[in-house]
XYZ file of C-alpha atoms in Angstrom:
575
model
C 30.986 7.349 112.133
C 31.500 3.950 110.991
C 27.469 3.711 108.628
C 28.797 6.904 106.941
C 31.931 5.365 106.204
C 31.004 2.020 104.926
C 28.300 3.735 102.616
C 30.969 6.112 101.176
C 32.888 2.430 100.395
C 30.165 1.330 98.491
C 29.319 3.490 96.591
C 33.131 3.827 95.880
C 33.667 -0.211 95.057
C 29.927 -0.034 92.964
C 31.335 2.866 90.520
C 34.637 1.042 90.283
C 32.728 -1.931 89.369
C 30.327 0.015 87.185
C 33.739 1.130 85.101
C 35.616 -2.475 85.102
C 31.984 -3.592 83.011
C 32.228 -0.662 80.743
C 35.373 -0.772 80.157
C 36.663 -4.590 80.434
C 34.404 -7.225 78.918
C 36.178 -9.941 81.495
C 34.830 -7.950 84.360
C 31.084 -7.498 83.222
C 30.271 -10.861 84.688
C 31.671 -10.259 88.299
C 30.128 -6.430 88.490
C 26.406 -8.312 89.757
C 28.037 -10.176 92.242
C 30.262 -7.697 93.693
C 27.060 -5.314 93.863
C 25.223 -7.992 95.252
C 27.581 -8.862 98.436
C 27.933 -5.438 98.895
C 24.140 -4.889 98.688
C 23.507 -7.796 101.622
C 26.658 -6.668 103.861
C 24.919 -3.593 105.276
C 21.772 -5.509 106.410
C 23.988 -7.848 108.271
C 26.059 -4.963 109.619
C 22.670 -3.556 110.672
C 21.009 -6.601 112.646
C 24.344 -6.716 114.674
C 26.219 -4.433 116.490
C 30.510 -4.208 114.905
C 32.953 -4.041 116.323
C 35.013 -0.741 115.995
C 37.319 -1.618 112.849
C 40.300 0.566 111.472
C 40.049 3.015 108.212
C 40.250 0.685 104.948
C 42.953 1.302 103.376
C 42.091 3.653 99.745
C 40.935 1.525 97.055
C 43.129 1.506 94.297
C 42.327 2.352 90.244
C 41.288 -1.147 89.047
C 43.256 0.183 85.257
C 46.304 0.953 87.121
C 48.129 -2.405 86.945
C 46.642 -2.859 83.468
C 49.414 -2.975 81.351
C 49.639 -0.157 78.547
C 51.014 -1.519 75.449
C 53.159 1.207 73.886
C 52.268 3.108 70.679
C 53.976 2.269 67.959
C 53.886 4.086 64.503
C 52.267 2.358 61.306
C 55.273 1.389 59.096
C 54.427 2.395 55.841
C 53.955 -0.744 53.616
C 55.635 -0.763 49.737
C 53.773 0.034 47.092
C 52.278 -3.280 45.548
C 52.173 -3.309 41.830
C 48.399 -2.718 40.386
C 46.927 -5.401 38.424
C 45.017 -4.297 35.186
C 40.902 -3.879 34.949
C 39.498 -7.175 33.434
C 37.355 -7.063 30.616
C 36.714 -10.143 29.495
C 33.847 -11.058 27.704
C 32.941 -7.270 26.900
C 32.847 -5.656 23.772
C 35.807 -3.237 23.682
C 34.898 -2.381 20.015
C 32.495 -2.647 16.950
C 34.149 -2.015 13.496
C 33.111 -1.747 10.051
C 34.962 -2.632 6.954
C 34.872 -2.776 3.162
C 31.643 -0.373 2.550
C 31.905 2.911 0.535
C 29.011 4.446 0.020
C 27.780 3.813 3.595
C 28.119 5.593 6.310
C 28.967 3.675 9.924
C 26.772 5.426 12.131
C 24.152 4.167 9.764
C 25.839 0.511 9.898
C 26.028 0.678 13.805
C 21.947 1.962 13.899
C 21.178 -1.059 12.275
C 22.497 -3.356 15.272
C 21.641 -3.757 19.144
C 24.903 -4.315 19.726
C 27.300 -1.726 21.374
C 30.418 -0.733 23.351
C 31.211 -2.272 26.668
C 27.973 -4.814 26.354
C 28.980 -8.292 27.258
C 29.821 -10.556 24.292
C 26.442 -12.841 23.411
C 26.293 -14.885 20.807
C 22.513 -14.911 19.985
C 22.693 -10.812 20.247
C 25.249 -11.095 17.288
C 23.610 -13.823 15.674
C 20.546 -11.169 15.461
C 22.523 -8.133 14.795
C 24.292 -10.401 11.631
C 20.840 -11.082 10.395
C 19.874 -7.662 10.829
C 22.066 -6.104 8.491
C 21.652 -8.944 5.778
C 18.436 -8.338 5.749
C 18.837 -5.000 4.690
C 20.165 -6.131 1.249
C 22.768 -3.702 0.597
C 25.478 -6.653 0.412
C 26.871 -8.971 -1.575
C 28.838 -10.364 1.596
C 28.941 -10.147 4.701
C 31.383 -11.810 7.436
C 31.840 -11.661 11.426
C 35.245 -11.618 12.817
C 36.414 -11.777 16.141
C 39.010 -10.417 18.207
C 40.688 -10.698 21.516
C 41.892 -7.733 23.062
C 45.194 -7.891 25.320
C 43.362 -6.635 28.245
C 40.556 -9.798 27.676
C 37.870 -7.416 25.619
C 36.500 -8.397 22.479
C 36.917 -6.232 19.075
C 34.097 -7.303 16.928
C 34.827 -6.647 12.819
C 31.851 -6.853 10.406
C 33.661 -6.903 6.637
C 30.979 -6.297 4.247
C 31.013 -6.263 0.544
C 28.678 -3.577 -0.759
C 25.889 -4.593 -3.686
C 26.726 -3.155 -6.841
C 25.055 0.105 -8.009
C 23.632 0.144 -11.229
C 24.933 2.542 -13.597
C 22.564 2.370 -16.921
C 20.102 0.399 -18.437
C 19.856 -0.125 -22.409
C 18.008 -1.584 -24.785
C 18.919 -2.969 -27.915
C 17.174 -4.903 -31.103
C 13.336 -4.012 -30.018
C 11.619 -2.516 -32.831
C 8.233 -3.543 -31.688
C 8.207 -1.919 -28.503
C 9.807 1.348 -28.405
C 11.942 2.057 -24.266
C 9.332 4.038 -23.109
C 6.562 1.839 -23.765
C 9.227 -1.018 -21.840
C 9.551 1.438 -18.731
C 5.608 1.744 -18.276
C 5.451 -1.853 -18.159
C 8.237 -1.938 -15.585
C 6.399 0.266 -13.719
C 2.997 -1.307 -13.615
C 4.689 -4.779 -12.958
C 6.782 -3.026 -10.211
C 9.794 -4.364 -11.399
C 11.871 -2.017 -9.520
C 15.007 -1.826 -11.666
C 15.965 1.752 -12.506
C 19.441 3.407 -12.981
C 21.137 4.380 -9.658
C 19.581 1.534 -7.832
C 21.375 -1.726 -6.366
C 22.362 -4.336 -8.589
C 20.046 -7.502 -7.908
C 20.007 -10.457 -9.902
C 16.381 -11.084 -8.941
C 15.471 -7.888 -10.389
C 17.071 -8.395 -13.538
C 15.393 -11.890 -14.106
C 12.163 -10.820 -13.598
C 12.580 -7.809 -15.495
C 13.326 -10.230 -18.455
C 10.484 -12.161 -17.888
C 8.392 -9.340 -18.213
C 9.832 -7.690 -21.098
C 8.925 -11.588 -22.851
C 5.671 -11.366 -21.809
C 5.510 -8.077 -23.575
C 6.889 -9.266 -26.687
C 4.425 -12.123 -26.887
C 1.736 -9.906 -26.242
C 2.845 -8.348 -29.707
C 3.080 -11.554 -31.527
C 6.705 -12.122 -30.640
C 5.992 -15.500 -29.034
C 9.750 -16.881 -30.385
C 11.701 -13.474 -28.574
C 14.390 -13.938 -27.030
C 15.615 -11.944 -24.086
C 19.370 -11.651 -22.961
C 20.782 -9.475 -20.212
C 23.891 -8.772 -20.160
C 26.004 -7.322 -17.250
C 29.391 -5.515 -17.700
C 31.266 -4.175 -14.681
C 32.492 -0.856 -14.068
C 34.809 -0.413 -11.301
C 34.890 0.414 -8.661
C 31.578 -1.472 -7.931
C 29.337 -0.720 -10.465
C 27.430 -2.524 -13.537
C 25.707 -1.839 -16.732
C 23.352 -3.986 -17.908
C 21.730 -4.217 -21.449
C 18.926 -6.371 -22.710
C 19.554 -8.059 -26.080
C 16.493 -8.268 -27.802
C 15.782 -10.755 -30.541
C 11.854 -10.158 -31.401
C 12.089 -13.468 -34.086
C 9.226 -13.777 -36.223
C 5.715 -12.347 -35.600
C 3.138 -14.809 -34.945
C -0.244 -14.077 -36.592
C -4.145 -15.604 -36.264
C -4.629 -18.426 -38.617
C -7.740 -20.176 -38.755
C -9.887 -20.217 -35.597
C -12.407 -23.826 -36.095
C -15.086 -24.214 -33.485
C -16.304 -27.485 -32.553
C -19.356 -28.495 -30.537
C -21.782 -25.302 -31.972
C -24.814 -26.717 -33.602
C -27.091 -23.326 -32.936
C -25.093 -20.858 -33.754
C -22.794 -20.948 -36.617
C -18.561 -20.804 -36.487
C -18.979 -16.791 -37.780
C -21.314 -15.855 -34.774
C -19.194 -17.725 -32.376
C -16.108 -16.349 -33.419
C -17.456 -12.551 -33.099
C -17.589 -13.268 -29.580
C -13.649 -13.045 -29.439
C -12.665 -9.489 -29.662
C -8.959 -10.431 -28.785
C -8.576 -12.463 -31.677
C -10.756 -12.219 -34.140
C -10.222 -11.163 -37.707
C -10.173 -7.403 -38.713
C -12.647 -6.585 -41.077
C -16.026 -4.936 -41.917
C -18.384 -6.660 -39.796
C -21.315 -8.973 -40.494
C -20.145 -8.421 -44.338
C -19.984 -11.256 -46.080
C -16.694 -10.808 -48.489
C -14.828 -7.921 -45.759
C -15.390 -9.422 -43.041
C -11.827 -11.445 -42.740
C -9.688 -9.146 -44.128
C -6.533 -8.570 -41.875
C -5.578 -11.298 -39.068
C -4.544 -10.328 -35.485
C -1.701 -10.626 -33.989
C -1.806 -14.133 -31.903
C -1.418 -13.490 -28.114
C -1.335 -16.509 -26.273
C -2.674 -14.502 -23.004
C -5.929 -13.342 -24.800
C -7.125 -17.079 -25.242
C -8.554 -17.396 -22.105
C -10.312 -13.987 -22.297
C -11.923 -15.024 -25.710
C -13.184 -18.621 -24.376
C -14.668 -16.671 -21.447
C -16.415 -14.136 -23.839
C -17.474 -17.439 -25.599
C -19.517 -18.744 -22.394
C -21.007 -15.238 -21.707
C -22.129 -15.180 -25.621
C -24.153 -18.222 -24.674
C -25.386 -17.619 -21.571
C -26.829 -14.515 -23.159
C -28.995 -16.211 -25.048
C -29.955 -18.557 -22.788
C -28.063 -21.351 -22.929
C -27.169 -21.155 -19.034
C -24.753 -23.926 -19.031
C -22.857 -23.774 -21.998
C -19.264 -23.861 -21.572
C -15.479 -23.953 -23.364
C -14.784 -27.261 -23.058
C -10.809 -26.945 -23.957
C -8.947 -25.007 -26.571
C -5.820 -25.743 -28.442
C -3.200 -23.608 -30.676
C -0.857 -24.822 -33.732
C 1.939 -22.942 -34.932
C 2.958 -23.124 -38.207
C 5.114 -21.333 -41.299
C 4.025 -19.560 -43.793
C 4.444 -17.043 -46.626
C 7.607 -16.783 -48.593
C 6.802 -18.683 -51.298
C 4.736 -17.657 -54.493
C 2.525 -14.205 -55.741
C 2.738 -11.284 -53.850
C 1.483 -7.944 -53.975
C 2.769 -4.578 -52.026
C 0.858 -3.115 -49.735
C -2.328 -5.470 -50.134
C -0.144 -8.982 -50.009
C 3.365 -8.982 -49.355
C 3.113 -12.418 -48.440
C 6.338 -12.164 -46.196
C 7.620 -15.335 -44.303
C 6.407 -15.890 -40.946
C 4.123 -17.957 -38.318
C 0.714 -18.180 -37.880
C -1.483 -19.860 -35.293
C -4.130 -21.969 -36.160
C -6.576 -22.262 -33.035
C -9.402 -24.907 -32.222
C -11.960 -24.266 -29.686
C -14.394 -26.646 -28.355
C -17.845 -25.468 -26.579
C -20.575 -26.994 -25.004
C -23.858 -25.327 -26.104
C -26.363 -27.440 -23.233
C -29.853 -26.221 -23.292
C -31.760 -23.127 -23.283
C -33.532 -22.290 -20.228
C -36.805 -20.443 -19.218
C -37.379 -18.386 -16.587
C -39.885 -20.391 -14.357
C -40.250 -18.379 -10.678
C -38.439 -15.043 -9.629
C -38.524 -14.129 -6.016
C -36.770 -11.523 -3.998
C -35.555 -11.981 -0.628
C -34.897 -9.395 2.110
C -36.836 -6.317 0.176
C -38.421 -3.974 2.380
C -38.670 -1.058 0.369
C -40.884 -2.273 -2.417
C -44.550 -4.161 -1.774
C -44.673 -5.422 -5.346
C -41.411 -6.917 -6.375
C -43.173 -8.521 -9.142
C -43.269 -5.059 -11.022
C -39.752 -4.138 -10.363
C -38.980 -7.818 -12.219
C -40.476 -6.670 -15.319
C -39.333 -3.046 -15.390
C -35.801 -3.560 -13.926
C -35.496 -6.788 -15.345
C -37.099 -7.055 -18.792
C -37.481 -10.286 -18.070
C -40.585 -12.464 -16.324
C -41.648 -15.942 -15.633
C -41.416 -17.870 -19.122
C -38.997 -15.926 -20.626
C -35.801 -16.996 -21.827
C -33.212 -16.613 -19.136
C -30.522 -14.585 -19.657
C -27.646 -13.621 -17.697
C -26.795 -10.309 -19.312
C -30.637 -9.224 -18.987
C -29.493 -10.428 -15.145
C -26.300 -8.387 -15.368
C -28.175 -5.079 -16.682
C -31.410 -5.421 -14.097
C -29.122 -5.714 -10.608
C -27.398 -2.510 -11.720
C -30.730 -0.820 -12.479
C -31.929 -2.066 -9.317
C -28.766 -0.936 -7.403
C -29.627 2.617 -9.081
C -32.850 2.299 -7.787
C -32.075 2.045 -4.280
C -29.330 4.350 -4.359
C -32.456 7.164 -5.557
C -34.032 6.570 -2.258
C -30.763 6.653 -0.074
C -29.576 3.063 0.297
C -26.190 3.531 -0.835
C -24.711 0.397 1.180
C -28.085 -1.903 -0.809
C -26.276 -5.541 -1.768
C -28.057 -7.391 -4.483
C -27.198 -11.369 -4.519
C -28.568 -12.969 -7.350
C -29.181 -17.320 -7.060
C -30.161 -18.819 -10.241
C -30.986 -22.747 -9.745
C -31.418 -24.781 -12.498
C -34.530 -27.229 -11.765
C -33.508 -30.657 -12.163
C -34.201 -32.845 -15.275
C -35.883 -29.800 -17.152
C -35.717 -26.581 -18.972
C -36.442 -24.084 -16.549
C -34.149 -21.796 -13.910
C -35.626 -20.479 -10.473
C -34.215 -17.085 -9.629
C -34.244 -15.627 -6.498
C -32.349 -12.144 -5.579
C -31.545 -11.750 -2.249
C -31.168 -8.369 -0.746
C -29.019 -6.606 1.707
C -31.070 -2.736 1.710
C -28.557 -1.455 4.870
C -29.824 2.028 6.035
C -30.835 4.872 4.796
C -28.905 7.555 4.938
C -29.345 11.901 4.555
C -27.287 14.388 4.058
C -25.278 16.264 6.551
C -22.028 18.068 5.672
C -21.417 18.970 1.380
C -17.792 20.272 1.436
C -15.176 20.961 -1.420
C -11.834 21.076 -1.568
C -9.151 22.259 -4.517
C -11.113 25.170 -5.714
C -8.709 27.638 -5.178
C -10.872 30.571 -7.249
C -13.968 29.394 -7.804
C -16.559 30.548 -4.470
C -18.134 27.469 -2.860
C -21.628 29.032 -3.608
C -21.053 29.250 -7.311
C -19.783 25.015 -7.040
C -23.339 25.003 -4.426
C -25.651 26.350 -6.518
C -25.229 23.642 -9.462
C -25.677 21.067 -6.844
C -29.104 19.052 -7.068
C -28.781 17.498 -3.460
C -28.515 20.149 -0.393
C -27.500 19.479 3.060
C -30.252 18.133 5.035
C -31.966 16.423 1.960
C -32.319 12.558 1.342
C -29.307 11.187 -0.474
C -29.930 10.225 -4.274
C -27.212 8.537 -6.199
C -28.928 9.909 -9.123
C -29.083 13.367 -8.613
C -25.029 13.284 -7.347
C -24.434 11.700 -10.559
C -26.591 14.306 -12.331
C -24.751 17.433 -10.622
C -21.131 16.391 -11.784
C -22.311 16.163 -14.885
C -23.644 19.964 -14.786
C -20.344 20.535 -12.712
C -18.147 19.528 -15.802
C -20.384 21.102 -18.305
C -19.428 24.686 -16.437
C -15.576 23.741 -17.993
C -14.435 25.443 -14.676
C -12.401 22.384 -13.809
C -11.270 19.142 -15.158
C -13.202 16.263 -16.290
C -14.710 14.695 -13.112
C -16.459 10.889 -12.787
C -19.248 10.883 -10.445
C -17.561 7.279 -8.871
C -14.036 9.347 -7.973
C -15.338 12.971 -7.689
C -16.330 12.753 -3.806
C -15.398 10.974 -0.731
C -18.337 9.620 0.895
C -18.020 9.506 4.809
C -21.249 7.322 6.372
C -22.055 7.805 9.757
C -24.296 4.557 10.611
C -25.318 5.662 14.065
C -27.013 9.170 12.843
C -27.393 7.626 9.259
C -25.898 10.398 7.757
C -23.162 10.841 4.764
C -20.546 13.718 4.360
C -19.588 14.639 0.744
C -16.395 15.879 -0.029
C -15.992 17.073 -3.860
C -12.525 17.105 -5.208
C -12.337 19.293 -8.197
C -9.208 20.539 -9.735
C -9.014 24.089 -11.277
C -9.081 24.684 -14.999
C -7.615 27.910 -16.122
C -10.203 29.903 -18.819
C -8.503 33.285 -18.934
C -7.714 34.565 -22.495
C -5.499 37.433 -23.303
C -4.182 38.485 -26.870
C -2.685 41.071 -27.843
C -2.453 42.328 -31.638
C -1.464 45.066 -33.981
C -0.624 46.066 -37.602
C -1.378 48.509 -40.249
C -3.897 49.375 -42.605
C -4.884 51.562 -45.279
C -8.114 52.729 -43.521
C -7.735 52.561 -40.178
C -3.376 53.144 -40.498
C -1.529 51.633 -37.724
C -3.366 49.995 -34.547
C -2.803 48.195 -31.336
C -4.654 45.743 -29.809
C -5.437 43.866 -26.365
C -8.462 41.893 -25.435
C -8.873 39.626 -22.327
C -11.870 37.170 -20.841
C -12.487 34.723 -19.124
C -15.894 32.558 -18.230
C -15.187 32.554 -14.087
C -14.006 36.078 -13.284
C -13.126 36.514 -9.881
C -14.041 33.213 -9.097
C -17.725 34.123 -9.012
C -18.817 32.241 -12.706
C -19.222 35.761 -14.704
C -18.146 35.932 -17.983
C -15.945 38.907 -18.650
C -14.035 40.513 -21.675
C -12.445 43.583 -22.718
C -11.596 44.209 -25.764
C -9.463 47.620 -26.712
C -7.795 48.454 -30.018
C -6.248 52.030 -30.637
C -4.570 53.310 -33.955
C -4.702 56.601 -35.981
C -7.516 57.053 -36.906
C -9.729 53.780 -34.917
C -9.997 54.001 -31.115
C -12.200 51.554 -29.769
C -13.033 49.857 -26.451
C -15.450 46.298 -25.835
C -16.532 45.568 -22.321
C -18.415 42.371 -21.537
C -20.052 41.126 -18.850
C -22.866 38.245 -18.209
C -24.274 37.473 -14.831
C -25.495 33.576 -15.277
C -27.569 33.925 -12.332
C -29.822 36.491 -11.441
């Protein structure tokens, strides 16, 4: 009885070992020991014979002597007083002050700035710009803020630009206001009632209302603006004109011509030459223009083409010079034909450069593919061949004919580059034309678009060039003119009627024709009283594209007394 026993001890001191390492950390250590010893005592107890031994006494819970503390209650601690969010560095708030018309959600758009970001001084520096840029202020100032919490309050005080109210003009008699607004607008000056005052504006605006003046003699006008304020922020600015005296063409003395005389020179200048009966000899001076300082340069330039014309290739306006000086106001005048009034006049000197006259010595193409025998198309384009005199508007004339040319045979992309070179130490000019053909290119898609009652087969059938067919700047050209002679629409130009779309893989072009519709319906109405046929009414009506299918169609009716009659009309144009 004593095996069972001691087994039913160890397995009794092994679980309450097993529990003391569960349950106390201290005891973990001594749990493989204890199971150890008690492992090895039954092998001793098995190799020798015990003696008998008296019941252990019954092991005792190892927990308890463990002392229990006792439970006490959590005391419950005093409310400690809560200390306030911090916010500092962040944006608490963004204001706006000082603008009218406005709005702030448009101001706060404008910026990248916003609540509760954190305060950055490069993301204000940016959101300052930002709104200065827009130019809608006069002013503009950043002020900051600390909140008592830490936050920042951010305050943009902006001073709004001025709004201009009207715009007047006062002492111009040579220019009437609407004739000063179409300048304005070409020049895109950009000032206009209702917009914001800018000083900028209004300068250059001045500037170009002087130029304007000058360009009508006025070269002495003077220009003032003046700028009255109209609370609350508003202005109203008017130009004080003072046109001066009118500044006319004197005498115009050309220096430097020895093959052409002063009379044939000054021809040339269409901007400033006298008014008169041409090539007359006693008419042909009778009114002087009106001096425009501007149109100088235009008429020295007309000067060297005038030359060059005639062959002298390197002729050239060497300088030019005005003089202004009074006249008139003094001695016999006559109404009308001499009212010899005081004023200015410009006397003008212009110095040229005739050089020599050139010959045509070689002419060459480069780059043409189309034509074997370029030396044909010289003389027929050109009008001009080797030994001739060399002249650049025969030049001008012959690369347009020859761009014509091409375009007939569907090179619509064909670049002429004409290279004169004067041969040293002689007479003579080499000329070579080098050309660019591109592709050729066919038709593929003829559309139209703004005919609203006209049928596309009526526009089709006056068309010379059909889908499919080799494109020919020629016959285009040819069927807008047949296209305006049919008065269905408005006056068309065969350069802006279409929009050509080139395909350069397929080499193929889409035409779109833009017409706009003319209206050609006629209706009257009529009625009186007569001693033959007594009292009638009448009502006609016709028009040359009824029902958009180009018929021609009229009804006439008249009924009286003693007259009833009724006209109907109708013509088919194509049968």
């Amino acid at each position: 009885m004593i095996g069972p026993r001691l087994s039913r001890l160890r397995v009794q001191i092994a679980f309450s070992l097993a529990v003391c390492s569960v349950c106390l950390p201290g005891a973990r250590a001594a749990a493989p020991a204890a199971q150890q010893n008690s492992q090895s005592a039954p092998a001793q107890q098995s190799n020798s014979p015990q003696p008998p031994q008296t019941p252990a006494p019954k092991s005792q819970n190892p927990f308890e002597n463990v002392p229990e503390a006792p439970e006490t209650q959590p005391q419950a601690q005093p409310n400690a007083p809560k200390t306030p969010a911090s916010n500092v560095g962040v944006i608490e708030d963004i204001e706006f002050r000082g603008q009218r018309r406005i709005p702030q959600d448009t101001l706060r758009a404008l910026i990248l700035s916003h609540k509760g970001d954190t305060y950055n001084e490069d993301a204000l520096q940016r959101d300052f710009m930002a709104l200065w840029n827009t130019g809608r202020f006069d002013d503009l100032k950043l002020e900051k803020e600390t909140a008592p919490d830490g936050g920042v309050i951010l305050r943009f005080v902006v001073t709004e630009r001025r709004v201009v109210r009207s715009i007047d003009y006062t002492g111009n008699k040579s220019i009437s206001k609407s004739e000063i607004l179409d300048r304005f607008k070409d020049r895109k000056v950009g000032l206009s009632p209702e917009s914001q005052f800018d000083p900028g504006k209004v300068q250059r605006a001045k500037n170009v209302l002087q130029e304007y003046l000058a360009e009508r003699g006025r070269q002495y006008a003077t220009v003032t603006p003046e700028i009255r304020q109209v609370p609350p922020s508003s202005v109203e600015i008017n130009f004080k004109i003072d046109e001066g005296p009118k500044v006319k063409v004197g005498k115009i003395s050309i220096e430097g011509n020895q093959v052409f005389p002063d009379k044939v020179v000054i021809r040339a200048m269409k901007n400033l030459k006298p008014i008169g009966i041409p090539h007359s000899l006693l008419f042909e001076d009778l009114f002087a223009r009106t001096y425009d300082s501007t149109k100088l340069d235009e008429d020295g330039e007309r000067i060297r083409m005038f030359y060059q014309s005639k062959g002298y290739f390197t002729a050239h306006v060497v300088s030019h010079s005005e003089k202004i000086e009074d006249f008139g106001g003094t001695g016999m005048h006559i109404p009308l034909f001499y009212p010899n009034k005081p004023g200015k006049r410009a006397n003008i000197d212009v110095v040229v450069d005739e050089g020599k006259k050139y010959y045509l010595r070689n002419f060459t193409f480069e780059g043409m593919k189309l034509f074997r025998t370029p030396d044909l198309i010289a003389k027929q384009i050109f009008q001009m061949s080797p030994g001739d005199v060399f002249s650049t508007q025969k030049l001008q004339k012959g690369i347009e004919n020859l761009r014509k040319l091409y375009g007939d045979f569907g090179y619509i992309d064909f670049v002429p580059e004409p290279d004169p070179e004067v041969v040293p130490n002689s007479d003579k000019v080499d000329l070579t034309i080098n050309v660019d053909e591109g592709k050729q290119f066919f038709v593929l898609r003829i559309d139209f678009q703004g005919n609203t009652t006209t049928r596309d087969k009526v526009i089709r059938r006056e068309l010379l060039i059909d889908e499919g067919d080799l494109f020919s700047q020629r016959l285009w050209d040819t069927s807008i003119l047949r296209l305006n002679q049919l008065g269905y629409f408005e006056q068309m130009k065969p350069e802006d009627a279409a929009e050509i779309k080139r395909d350069t893989k397929t080499n193929t072009v889409d035409l779109l024709l833009k017409v706009k519709e003319r209206g050609k319906n006629s209706i009257q109405l009529n009625g009186g009283v007569s001693g033959i046929a007594g009292s009638f009414v009448g009502f006609s009506y016709s028009t040359n594209n009824f029902l958009g299918l180009g018929e021609t169609f009229s009804l006439t009716s008249q009924v009286g007394d003693r007259l009833k009659d009724v006209t109907f009309g109708f013509t088919e144009p194509y049968l």
